[in-house]
PDB file of C-alpha atoms and ligand atoms in Angstrom:
ATOM      1  CA  MET A   1      19.363   2.463  -6.467  1.00 72.00           C
ATOM      2  CA  ALA A   2      15.709   1.831  -7.460  1.00 87.00           C
ATOM      3  CA  GLU A   3      14.043   4.457  -9.501  1.00 95.00           C
ATOM      4  CA  GLU A   4      11.440   6.676  -7.794  1.00 97.00           C
ATOM      5  CA  THR A   5       7.791   6.822  -8.842  1.00 98.00           C
ATOM      6  CA  ILE A   6       5.021   9.288  -7.903  1.00 98.00           C
ATOM      7  CA  PHE A   7       4.485   7.508  -4.577  1.00 98.00           C
ATOM      8  CA  SER A   8       8.033   9.025  -3.416  1.00 98.00           C
ATOM      9  CA  LYS A   9       6.564  12.462  -4.125  1.00 98.00           C
ATOM     10  CA  ILE A  10       3.442  11.480  -1.940  1.00 98.00           C
ATOM     11  CA  ILE A  11       5.854  10.551   0.948  1.00 98.00           C
ATOM     12  CA  ARG A  12       7.727  13.615   0.744  1.00 98.00           C
ATOM     13  CA  LYS A  13       4.397  15.608   0.566  1.00 98.00           C
ATOM     14  CA  GLU A  14       5.525  17.107  -2.818  1.00 98.00           C
ATOM     15  CA  ILE A  15       2.087  16.243  -4.413  1.00 97.00           C
ATOM     16  CA  PRO A  16      -1.318  16.113  -2.627  1.00 97.00           C
ATOM     17  CA  ALA A  17      -2.671  12.862  -1.367  1.00 98.00           C
ATOM     18  CA  ASP A  18      -5.072  12.046   1.462  1.00 98.00           C
ATOM     19  CA  ILE A  19      -2.253  10.584   3.817  1.00 98.00           C
ATOM     20  CA  VAL A  20      -3.876   8.757   6.812  1.00 98.00           C
ATOM     21  CA  TYR A  21      -0.730   7.466   8.566  1.00 98.00           C
ATOM     22  CA  GLN A  22       3.028   7.992   8.279  1.00 98.00           C
ATOM     23  CA  ASP A  23       5.991   6.998  10.428  1.00 98.00           C
ATOM     24  CA  ASP A  24       9.629   6.472   9.964  1.00 98.00           C
ATOM     25  CA  LEU A  25       9.100   3.248   7.933  1.00 98.00           C
ATOM     26  CA  VAL A  26       5.784   3.530   6.108  1.00 98.00           C
ATOM     27  CA  THR A  27       3.204   5.950   4.740  1.00 99.00           C
ATOM     28  CA  ALA A  28      -0.475   5.159   3.997  1.00 99.00           C
ATOM     29  CA  PHE A  29      -2.826   7.143   1.884  1.00 99.00           C
ATOM     30  CA  ARG A  30      -6.147   6.786   0.132  1.00 98.00           C
ATOM     31  CA  ASP A  31      -6.212   5.359  -3.271  1.00 98.00           C
ATOM     32  CA  ILE A  32      -7.058   8.019  -5.895  1.00 98.00           C
ATOM     33  CA  ASN A  33      -9.402   5.358  -7.590  1.00 98.00           C
ATOM     34  CA  PRO A  34     -11.149   3.637  -4.731  1.00 98.00           C
ATOM     35  CA  ARG A  35     -12.530   0.247  -5.779  1.00 96.00           C
ATOM     36  CA  ALA A  36     -14.414  -0.022  -2.288  1.00 97.00           C
ATOM     37  CA  PRO A  37     -15.678   2.385   0.486  1.00 98.00           C
ATOM     38  CA  SER A  38     -12.271   1.880   2.171  1.00 98.00           C
ATOM     39  CA  HIS A  39      -9.246   1.615  -0.120  1.00 98.00           C
ATOM     40  CA  ILE A  40      -5.926   2.726   1.514  1.00 98.00           C
ATOM     41  CA  LEU A  41      -2.462   2.059   0.011  1.00 98.00           C
ATOM     42  CA  ILE A  42       0.280   1.342   2.548  1.00 99.00           C
ATOM     43  CA  ILE A  43       3.826   1.698   1.233  1.00 98.00           C
ATOM     44  CA  PRO A  44       7.457   1.637   2.589  1.00 98.00           C
ATOM     45  CA  ASN A  45       9.075   4.955   2.635  1.00 98.00           C
ATOM     46  CA  LYS A  46      12.036   3.490   1.002  1.00 98.00           C
ATOM     47  CA  VAL A  47      11.797   2.533  -2.741  1.00 98.00           C
ATOM     48  CA  ILE A  48      11.286  -1.229  -3.200  1.00 98.00           C
ATOM     49  CA  PRO A  49       9.871  -1.788  -6.704  1.00 98.00           C
ATOM     50  CA  THR A  50       8.343  -5.175  -6.283  1.00 98.00           C
ATOM     51  CA  VAL A  51       7.961  -8.040  -4.056  1.00 98.00           C
ATOM     52  CA  ASN A  52      10.828  -9.707  -6.028  1.00 98.00           C
ATOM     53  CA  ASP A  53      13.022  -6.900  -4.524  1.00 98.00           C
ATOM     54  CA  VAL A  54      12.389  -7.439  -0.837  1.00 98.00           C
ATOM     55  CA  THR A  55      15.468  -8.515   1.099  1.00 98.00           C
ATOM     56  CA  GLU A  56      16.014  -9.731   4.759  1.00 98.00           C
ATOM     57  CA  ALA A  57      16.854  -6.180   5.704  1.00 98.00           C
ATOM     58  CA  ASP A  58      13.321  -5.197   4.791  1.00 98.00           C
ATOM     59  CA  GLU A  59      11.611  -7.583   7.042  1.00 98.00           C
ATOM     60  CA  LEU A  60      10.804  -4.957   9.706  1.00 98.00           C
ATOM     61  CA  THR A  61       9.347  -2.622   7.203  1.00 98.00           C
ATOM     62  CA  MET A  62       7.355  -5.384   5.696  1.00 98.00           C
ATOM     63  CA  GLY A  63       5.970  -6.362   9.019  1.00 98.00           C
ATOM     64  CA  ARG A  64       5.054  -2.705   9.619  1.00 98.00           C
ATOM     65  CA  LEU A  65       2.830  -2.934   6.530  1.00 98.00           C
ATOM     66  CA  PHE A  66       0.700  -5.441   8.353  1.00 98.00           C
ATOM     67  CA  THR A  67       0.542  -3.686  11.685  1.00 98.00           C
ATOM     68  CA  VAL A  68      -0.490  -0.431  10.079  1.00 99.00           C
ATOM     69  CA  ALA A  69      -2.997  -2.171   7.989  1.00 98.00           C
ATOM     70  CA  GLN A  70      -4.505  -3.670  11.149  1.00 98.00           C
ATOM     71  CA  LYS A  71      -4.652  -0.237  12.898  1.00 98.00           C
ATOM     72  CA  LEU A  72      -6.087   1.454   9.861  1.00 98.00           C
ATOM     73  CA  ALA A  73      -8.842  -1.290   9.384  1.00 98.00           C
ATOM     74  CA  LYS A  74      -9.826  -0.689  12.989  1.00 98.00           C
ATOM     75  CA  GLU A  75     -10.077   3.063  12.471  1.00 98.00           C
ATOM     76  CA  GLU A  76     -11.937   2.687   9.205  1.00 98.00           C
ATOM     77  CA  GLY A  77     -14.491   0.507  11.114  1.00 98.00           C
ATOM     78  CA  ILE A  78     -13.963  -2.479   8.844  1.00 98.00           C
ATOM     79  CA  ALA A  79     -11.960  -4.831  11.018  1.00 98.00           C
ATOM     80  CA  GLU A  80     -14.890  -6.858  12.416  1.00 98.00           C
ATOM     81  CA  ASP A  81     -16.615  -7.342   9.049  1.00 98.00           C
ATOM     82  CA  GLY A  82     -13.278  -8.128   7.367  1.00 98.00           C
ATOM     83  CA  TYR A  83     -11.245  -6.704   4.608  1.00 98.00           C
ATOM     84  CA  ARG A  84      -8.664  -7.717   1.964  1.00 97.00           C
ATOM     85  CA  LEU A  85      -4.701  -7.060   1.854  1.00 98.00           C
ATOM     86  CA  LEU A  86      -3.486  -7.321  -1.555  1.00 97.00           C
ATOM     87  CA  VAL A  87      -0.064  -6.772  -2.951  1.00 98.00           C
ATOM     88  CA  ASN A  88       0.388  -6.942  -6.865  1.00 98.00           C
ATOM     89  CA  CYS A  89       3.760  -8.048  -8.585  1.00 98.00           C
ATOM     90  CA  ASN A  90       4.967  -7.241 -11.889  1.00 98.00           C
ATOM     91  CA  THR A  91       2.873  -7.307 -15.353  1.00 98.00           C
ATOM     92  CA  TYR A  92       0.929 -10.563 -14.827  1.00 96.00           C
ATOM     93  CA  GLY A  93       0.081  -9.494 -11.148  1.00 97.00           C
ATOM     94  CA  GLY A  94      -1.424  -6.267 -12.443  1.00 96.00           C
ATOM     95  CA  GLN A  95       1.174  -3.949 -10.914  1.00 98.00           C
ATOM     96  CA  GLU A  96       0.959  -0.430 -12.181  1.00 98.00           C
ATOM     97  CA  VAL A  97       3.194   1.509  -9.841  1.00 98.00           C
ATOM     98  CA  TYR A  98       6.667   0.132  -9.275  1.00 98.00           C
ATOM     99  CA  HIS A  99       6.878   1.083  -5.665  1.00 98.00           C
ATOM    100  CA  ILE A 100       5.692  -1.843  -3.560  1.00 98.00           C
ATOM    101  CA  HIS A 101       2.264  -1.085  -1.971  1.00 98.00           C
ATOM    102  CA  MET A 102      -0.197  -3.133   0.143  1.00 98.00           C
ATOM    103  CA  HIS A 103      -3.896  -2.400  -0.840  1.00 98.00           C
ATOM    104  CA  LEU A 104      -6.213  -2.269   2.172  1.00 98.00           C
ATOM    105  CA  VAL A 105      -9.698  -2.828   0.749  1.00 98.00           C
ATOM    106  CA  GLY A 106     -13.060  -3.173   2.649  1.00 98.00           C
ATOM    107  CA  GLY A 107     -16.315  -1.765   3.588  1.00 98.00           C
ATOM    108  CA  LYS A 108     -18.415  -4.208   1.593  1.00 97.00           C
ATOM    109  CA  PRO A 109     -18.396  -7.776   0.666  1.00 97.00           C
ATOM    110  CA  LEU A 110     -15.449  -8.325  -1.703  1.00 96.00           C
ATOM    111  CA  GLY A 111     -16.454 -11.793  -3.115  1.00 93.00           C
ATOM    112  CA  PRO A 112     -14.013 -14.520  -3.865  1.00 92.00           C
ATOM    113  CA  LEU A 113     -10.416 -13.709  -4.659  1.00 85.00           C
ATOM    114  CA  LEU A 114      -9.802 -12.956  -8.460  1.00 75.00           C
ATOM    115  CA  VAL A 115      -7.101 -15.111  -9.752  1.00 68.00           C
ATOM    116  CA  GLY A 116      -7.419 -14.520 -13.491  1.00 63.00           C
TER     117      GLY A 116
HETATM  118  P1  AMP B 201      -1.279  -1.545  -8.583  1.00 55.62           P
HETATM  119  O1  AMP B 201      -2.208  -1.848  -9.765  1.00 55.62           O
HETATM  120  O2  AMP B 201      -1.375  -2.730  -7.512  1.00 55.62           O
HETATM  121  O3  AMP B 201       0.136  -1.011  -8.992  1.00 55.62           O
HETATM  122  O4  AMP B 201      -2.255  -0.251  -7.916  1.00 55.62           O
HETATM  123  C1  AMP B 201      -1.711   1.098  -8.140  1.00 55.62           C
HETATM  124  C2  AMP B 201      -2.764   1.735  -7.330  1.00 55.62           C
HETATM  125  O5  AMP B 201      -2.183   3.166  -7.134  1.00 55.62           O
HETATM  126  C3  AMP B 201      -4.012   1.971  -8.123  1.00 55.62           C
HETATM  127  O6  AMP B 201      -5.073   1.382  -7.458  1.00 55.62           O
HETATM  128  C4  AMP B 201      -4.262   3.563  -8.300  1.00 55.62           C
HETATM  129  O7  AMP B 201      -5.478   3.958  -8.250  1.00 55.62           O
HETATM  130  C5  AMP B 201      -3.291   4.056  -7.309  1.00 55.62           C
HETATM  131  N1  AMP B 201      -2.809   5.246  -7.476  1.00 55.62           N
HETATM  132  C6  AMP B 201      -1.982   5.737  -8.543  1.00 55.62           C
HETATM  133  N2  AMP B 201      -1.684   7.126  -8.476  1.00 55.62           N
HETATM  134  C7  AMP B 201      -2.268   7.464  -7.325  1.00 55.62           C
HETATM  135  C8  AMP B 201      -2.097   8.708  -6.502  1.00 55.62           C
HETATM  136  N3  AMP B 201      -1.463   9.730  -6.936  1.00 55.62           N
HETATM  137  N4  AMP B 201      -2.573   8.817  -5.297  1.00 55.62           N
HETATM  138  C9  AMP B 201      -3.361   7.810  -4.848  1.00 55.62           C
HETATM  139  N5  AMP B 201      -3.408   6.432  -5.509  1.00 55.62           N
HETATM  140  C10 AMP B 201      -2.822   6.419  -6.550  1.00 55.62           C
END
């Protein structure tokens, strides 16, 4: 059983967060330290620590991250101009919270992808 993080408390609404979407599989909320006008985290309700821990059984949930990202991008008004979806993995990937999360970032030109 994977260890819970602060994100599980957000899912269960035990601590405050600006939740913008929730269903049976995923939850989305605004990043507490936004790096762009729109910065939302989309996470599975189930604890999956990193991309390395994703299994075939999680494929529906992982797909849901994308369809919810698409829906939220439209709602944020950033779909046409474009946005970035980002998932960090482990130390070198810059992951801070070990509950897999997709960053939806947009609302300004983001420049080239940073790889180092
Ligand atoms: P990462 O570096 O990919 O693990 O990203 C973790 C993200 O979680 C960072 O962008 C943080 O600002 C964000 N974060 C951490 N704690 C919270 C919180 N309580 N509510 C919303 N976002 C958070």
